[in-house]
Amino acid sequence: MNPFWSMSTGSVRKRSDTEEKTLSGEVRTSPLRASAKKQLPSIPKNAVPITKPASPATSSQSTNGTHASYGPFYLEYSLLAEFTLVVKQKLPGVYVQPSYRSALMWFGVIFIRHGLYQDGVFKFTVYIPDNYPDGDCPRLVFDLPVFHPLVDPLSGELDVKRAFAKWRRNHNHIWQVLMYARRVFYKIDTTSPLNPEAAVLYEKDVQLFKSKVVDSVKLCSSHLFDQPKIEDPYAIIFSPWNPAIHDEAREKMLTQKKKPEDQHCKSMHVSGLSWVKPGSVQPFSKEEKAMPT
Amino acid sequence: MERMSWLSKLTPRAGGQRAPRSASLQPPVTADPETCLMVFKNHWAQVLRILERRGSKPAPDDLSAVRNNTYQMLNLLAEDRPWGDGDRDRSQGDRDMACGPILEFVAAENLLERLLCWHLQGDFTEERKVEQLKLYEMLISQARQPLLRHKPVLTPLLRLLSVCAEPASAPLENSLVLLLNQLCVSVAREPAILELFFHSHTDQGPANLIIFSLLIPFIHHEGARGQQARDALLLIMAMSASNRAVAQSITDNSYFCPVLATGLSALYSSLPRKIEVRGDDWHFLRREDWIGVSSLVLFMNSLEFCNAVIQVAHPLVQKQLVDYVHNGFLVPVMGPALHKTSVEEMIASTAYLDLFLRSVSETALLKTFLRFVLLHRHDNMTILDTLVGRINSNSRLCMVSLSLFRTLLSLNCEDVMLQLVLRYLLPCSHVMLSQKRAVRDLDIYGKTAAKFLSLIPRCCRPESPPPPRDRDEEPPSRARGPGSPGADAPPAPKPSTPSRLSFFMRQASAAPTEAAAPRSPGPPAGSPPWPGPRDEVAELDRNYLEYLRDARHSIDRCAWACRVWSAPYDGEDPRAPGPDPDSPLGRPPGPPTPRTKKRGLPEEGTREAPGGPLGGDEPSAGGSGPDPQDRGTLVNGAHGAAEPGRPEGDVVVKKVRRSPQGEGEGGGGAPNGAARAQPPGWDPLPSVDSLLEELLARVPAEPPGAGVSIETFTEELREIEAEMQNGGVGGAPATPTEPPEPPLSHEEEEAFASFTALPEGDAGTGRAPPRPPDPLAQVVASPPRAVGPPPSQPFTGPFVSVLFGKLENMPHNSLYVNFLLTGLVAQLACYPQPLLRSFLLNTNMVFQPSVKSLLQVLGSVKNKIESFAASQEDFPALLFKAKKYLIARGRLDWAEGPGAAPTLRRPDTLARSRKPSLGELLLRHANSPTRARHAAQLALQGLRDGGLHPLAPPARHGEALRVRNAVYCAVIFSEFLKELAAIAQAHAVTSPFLTE
């Protein structure tokens, strides 16, 4: 990871690198809790309620006929479940965060660490159709149009449809879109491109293509600290490394990694019991610990 | 967290008690050491003159002279301090060895020993013994230098103690215990002294540690004396933790563990056989219920003490004590007690067991209790099976049993869940073969939730869709009072929803505040203005958010707790058990037994009877199992394990007979509990001996060791089988270790291929995110079926079948049974293990025809309610009243909830008032002034509203009961469906970090 900048979202919360497998207790729960707080709130009386777009509430009533009033819960929970699946996938170098205003808009960033696009840091936004999961596939738009055959040079939108011609509930999930977005930077596909120039260059003049990619990566990096395109409390914001703020946070992450158990225990002091030997289905099959002398 | 925090209580008590006294006592002499020594010698000279007057009996004058002089001398000795005590330059070693001038003199003259000898020669009356004990106690507690390490002090002290070993009058015992306590405090400060106690005693015989053996008889005493003794013993226990020699002497040379454990048996025998019941909602013993029952307090003190000992003592002691609790209390006493024939006794013993399980906090002790419940067989049936069967019985016993299972489920214990449910689901024989892989599927679109919600009976749905939820308004039903902090608070929060809770605050008293606090801001302090009745009832239709929040919390908690489990129970791990899936105790394979047993349950008939559930506690409703022959021999049920023919059994039965059924209210000094088992004047050691012998005689009959070896054997066998199936691979993980960061991993490629390239036809099969094919997993998944039990009728276990049976009967159950029942099922549904979750909550799953699903059961309840509603013309009005009542009731409880101290009350006074008036139910709960007032107000309000209490018993009692139960059921059922729907939804969003 580039040590000269750090990534943060609008809120104080951070997500540590998922590749590092173990996450601290606080960081572990925070993404979900953040979204949970957003989606299942009891908004304090005096807080200004940030209302969601009206569309989900109405559209989702179609989801299941019986109790229309529960519709919004289904939609929000489905999206929350999608988010949980993303977390489970642990896609290397891919981070997303649902926006504060709408569960249908997710902010993300992708780090490319190998290949032609090495060192690329591309911010993007995922737009989920409001008739999800029965609508089209989600759209994924890069903040800056990356030079890539499948990325629209003007809008920055990635051609997601080619992989998900038809979005099928139960079968397709948002983590797959993210995985696809990561994949296109490693396996370059030039058929029916959105950016024909890039496609042609890749086929005919790889050297020039490479240098254009390098330029594009540089351009993205130079805009890394820009204000987020969409203003939102949960938008992903980058800032230059500031030891006063970030050293401590980094230290905390690193130390927490060593004892994630302890950390979590504090937040949830409850432990179950088990005397079952792994692999056994007999109660009390675990041997007693050897007696200390 | 600390339900039994003995140590924290202990510290101030041990130290603080002594401090004020020594501070207030003026040092008699403040002169310089030289002078003090002079004075001391002077006193001694006077005493010596009397001591040396041999032969003749000491005159009364002599006695008082010796007494006075000794008093002065010991005060001086207490004030004595080593030379140059203030000199900081001296090395620690020097100072340790130094003694004050008076002490030196005492040692040289062997003064104390000579004094004691003189006393012993004469008529050493109790009064004089007390005097001596008090003197030594003063000396030890106030000494300015360590005295006990000096033999000339220690030897006479020990001699004095050994003289006092005989049981004696209360004042003597008080002084003795006080001195012993003081000695333990000193020893705890300076553990090295303990060695001296041992050494000095090797020459006096095998009884190794006299302080210890003297304290043991007081373990179970009540009042300050017992408390001091237990505190002192606990100090020794704590010392044993770091000193194996001490631990060994406790286990090998003392009766501590057997006395402690069998004392529980003695105390248990004096517990009330019948629990005085107030209110028809009573279902478990809360602290305020038992704090007024002295015999129960006594028992709980001792149980708490066991818990504390296990907490601090050396593992050797721990193990011995735990074994004795199992073999000396649970098996011989608790087992038979749970199998009494009278319903009242069954209710009492079940409630006691529940209380004990909730109170024990040390894992080792809890394990013993659970092992007893899960594996011990009484009359060839495990305790667990017996208890499961009781759920089927009539209302009170059913409720108490449900509470017990609530406690068991809240432990999040793998062994419990395995025995109750999981082992029946493990073979996956309850699902169609093709569905086996769907076990792990998560329903992310809320289809299950929709399904559950669609089961809300038509008659219970709001006429019009509720207006869009106004988020600024908290539903009033969200009454969540902070739980009363009590030693008996259940170990984990009840995964009950606030809404249901608010109806039934008895459960809420268990909800931990700290758990609820961070998530829900809670209603503002000071009661918010309640909306009008019409509004608040309508609010019930809009409380789904609360259910979601609560479900999320419960599942998170449960998932986090279950991370210590050995396996995920996802249909593949662990694999289904081999040919003999059952316990090593030779139990026939699971399915057939419980089935036949279920059929044979006598309750089936009574349960079906209309109006039965609340009809009282007829003995006929008794659980399965108890042998009618027992009735004669076990009068008070103290000692069931002893067969009628066995002599020890007779002895104990006699003892029990001596104690009447009274609640132990007879004054404080009256023999109680241990005192009963150990009548005054008895010789402690022989009696303990006989207890011990009895115990040892029983041990080989119930060998836990043998079971373990069979367990391990079957385990090994199974492992070998598994290895053979895998071609000897030995279970190597199939996933290759990945390089740090391959651009695109192999799995990723495959996964990508699978979701992009899948043919259209496969859509909508309800698959979870595709997993990379794992050849090993497939190998593992299929073969066990081949070796598994013959594909007899799939059976999901007695627990599930009893719960489902009871659920199906919901319209006839009492309100309270339904509260507990639905709470228990919800609790079960919160477990994250895919096997269990899919069984209860995956409505897409296709089960074998013989397996009933939760959905089917609920569907039948829905139909029953709807047909009832159709037959009852005033149903809407009744429903409205029932809702109103339940809300009011919840609020009533809530109003009392926050900060209300557990009231010490004779709870039956108010409830007994026989007013068959409206609001009787309300008044039943009027246990505190506030509550009573509220209740009265509400009852009045009910009058003014012009509505009779919906539940006012009219003339035809049975019919009214039937209607009442059905109407309440309609309310509870609808809420329950919301709760289940919320739980189903929350499962899909459980953080992966909790389950990984």
mmCIF file of N, CA and C in Angstrom, chain B residues 946-979:
data_model
loop_
_atom_site.group_PDB
_atom_site.id
_atom_site.type_symbol
_atom_site.label_atom_id
_atom_site.label_comp_id
_atom_site.label_asym_id
_atom_site.label_seq_id
_atom_site.Cartn_x
_atom_site.Cartn_y
_atom_site.Cartn_z
ATOM 1 N N GLY B 946 -66.170 1.574 30.093
ATOM 2 C CA GLY B 946 -67.422 0.877 29.832
ATOM 3 C C GLY B 946 -67.215 -0.563 29.441
ATOM 4 N N GLY B 947 -65.977 -0.957 29.329
ATOM 5 C CA GLY B 947 -65.730 -2.330 28.929
ATOM 6 C C GLY B 947 -65.387 -3.160 30.141
ATOM 7 N N LEU B 948 -65.983 -4.265 30.252
ATOM 8 C CA LEU B 948 -65.517 -5.185 31.269
ATOM 9 C C LEU B 948 -64.127 -5.608 30.868
ATOM 10 N N HIS B 949 -63.380 -5.994 31.826
ATOM 11 C CA HIS B 949 -62.097 -6.586 31.476
ATOM 12 C C HIS B 949 -62.387 -7.712 30.513
ATOM 13 N N PRO B 950 -61.655 -7.747 29.455
ATOM 14 C CA PRO B 950 -62.005 -8.759 28.453
ATOM 15 C C PRO B 950 -61.933 -10.159 29.026
ATOM 16 N N LEU B 951 -61.239 -10.271 30.095
ATOM 17 C CA LEU B 951 -60.994 -11.609 30.586
ATOM 18 C C LEU B 951 -61.760 -11.887 31.856
ATOM 19 N N ALA B 952 -62.638 -10.987 32.203
ATOM 20 C CA ALA B 952 -63.387 -11.207 33.430
ATOM 21 C C ALA B 952 -64.116 -12.526 33.337
ATOM 22 N N PRO B 953 -63.876 -13.354 34.330
ATOM 23 C CA PRO B 953 -64.481 -14.681 34.227
ATOM 24 C C PRO B 953 -65.990 -14.627 34.385
ATOM 25 N N PRO B 954 -66.722 -14.861 33.356
ATOM 26 C CA PRO B 954 -68.166 -14.898 33.468
ATOM 27 C C PRO B 954 -68.597 -16.233 34.046
ATOM 28 N N ALA B 955 -69.868 -16.456 33.968
ATOM 29 C CA ALA B 955 -70.425 -17.618 34.641
ATOM 30 C C ALA B 955 -69.797 -18.917 34.137
ATOM 31 N N ARG B 956 -69.834 -19.063 32.847
ATOM 32 C CA ARG B 956 -69.350 -20.350 32.341
ATOM 33 C C ARG B 956 -67.835 -20.303 32.221
ATOM 34 N N HIS B 957 -67.214 -20.778 33.254
ATOM 35 C CA HIS B 957 -65.782 -20.589 33.387
ATOM 36 C C HIS B 957 -65.001 -21.239 32.244
ATOM 37 N N GLY B 958 -65.312 -22.496 31.993
ATOM 38 C CA GLY B 958 -64.548 -23.227 30.981
ATOM 39 C C GLY B 958 -64.612 -22.556 29.623
ATOM 40 N N GLU B 959 -65.789 -22.157 29.268
ATOM 41 C CA GLU B 959 -65.979 -21.527 27.975
ATOM 42 C C GLU B 959 -65.212 -20.202 27.920
ATOM 43 N N ALA B 960 -65.299 -19.457 28.995
ATOM 44 C CA ALA B 960 -64.602 -18.168 29.028
ATOM 45 C C ALA B 960 -63.113 -18.371 28.872
ATOM 46 N N LEU B 961 -62.636 -19.386 29.523
ATOM 47 C CA LEU B 961 -61.221 -19.681 29.457
ATOM 48 C C LEU B 961 -60.805 -19.992 28.032
ATOM 49 N N ARG B 962 -61.654 -20.747 27.388
ATOM 50 C CA ARG B 962 -61.345 -21.141 26.018
ATOM 51 C C ARG B 962 -61.275 -19.900 25.129
ATOM 52 N N VAL B 963 -62.261 -19.045 25.294
ATOM 53 C CA VAL B 963 -62.296 -17.832 24.481
ATOM 54 C C VAL B 963 -61.099 -16.960 24.790
ATOM 55 N N ARG B 964 -60.854 -16.807 26.064
ATOM 56 C CA ARG B 964 -59.759 -15.952 26.487
ATOM 57 C C ARG B 964 -58.439 -16.428 25.910
ATOM 58 N N ASN B 965 -58.190 -17.729 26.052
ATOM 59 C CA ASN B 965 -56.929 -18.257 25.535
ATOM 60 C C ASN B 965 -56.819 -18.037 24.041
ATOM 61 N N ALA B 966 -57.909 -18.265 23.353
ATOM 62 C CA ALA B 966 -57.852 -18.158 21.899
ATOM 63 C C ALA B 966 -57.613 -16.716 21.463
ATOM 64 N N VAL B 967 -58.249 -15.776 22.164
ATOM 65 C CA VAL B 967 -58.084 -14.382 21.765
ATOM 66 C C VAL B 967 -56.654 -13.922 22.043
ATOM 67 N N TYR B 968 -56.168 -14.261 23.221
ATOM 68 C CA TYR B 968 -54.773 -13.908 23.509
ATOM 69 C C TYR B 968 -53.841 -14.561 22.507
ATOM 70 N N CYS B 969 -54.140 -15.785 22.207
ATOM 71 C CA CYS B 969 -53.309 -16.508 21.254
ATOM 72 C C CYS B 969 -53.237 -15.760 19.931
ATOM 73 N N ALA B 970 -54.368 -15.211 19.506
ATOM 74 C CA ALA B 970 -54.373 -14.493 18.237
ATOM 75 C C ALA B 970 -53.393 -13.329 18.271
ATOM 76 N N VAL B 971 -53.352 -12.636 19.400
ATOM 77 C CA VAL B 971 -52.428 -11.503 19.511
ATOM 78 C C VAL B 971 -50.988 -11.995 19.518
ATOM 79 N N ILE B 972 -50.739 -12.951 20.384
ATOM 80 C CA ILE B 972 -49.368 -13.446 20.523
ATOM 81 C C ILE B 972 -48.882 -14.045 19.208
ATOM 82 N N PHE B 973 -49.766 -14.778 18.568
ATOM 83 C CA PHE B 973 -49.378 -15.460 17.337
ATOM 84 C C PHE B 973 -48.944 -14.444 16.281
ATOM 85 N N SER B 974 -49.706 -13.379 16.143
ATOM 86 C CA SER B 974 -49.337 -12.382 15.135
ATOM 87 C C SER B 974 -47.985 -11.765 15.457
ATOM 88 N N GLU B 975 -47.785 -11.474 16.723
ATOM 89 C CA GLU B 975 -46.502 -10.883 17.098
ATOM 90 C C GLU B 975 -45.367 -11.882 16.867
ATOM 91 N N PHE B 976 -45.657 -13.114 17.175
ATOM 92 C CA PHE B 976 -44.656 -14.153 17.011
ATOM 93 C C PHE B 976 -44.235 -14.274 15.547
ATOM 94 N N LEU B 977 -45.197 -14.170 14.658
ATOM 95 C CA LEU B 977 -44.863 -14.269 13.241
ATOM 96 C C LEU B 977 -43.973 -13.111 12.816
ATOM 97 N N LYS B 978 -44.263 -11.948 13.344
ATOM 98 C CA LYS B 978 -43.396 -10.805 13.032
ATOM 99 C C LYS B 978 -41.995 -11.065 13.556
ATOM 100 N N GLU B 979 -41.955 -11.612 14.739
ATOM 101 C CA GLU B 979 -40.661 -11.895 15.344
ATOM 102 C C GLU B 979 -39.875 -12.886 14.492
#
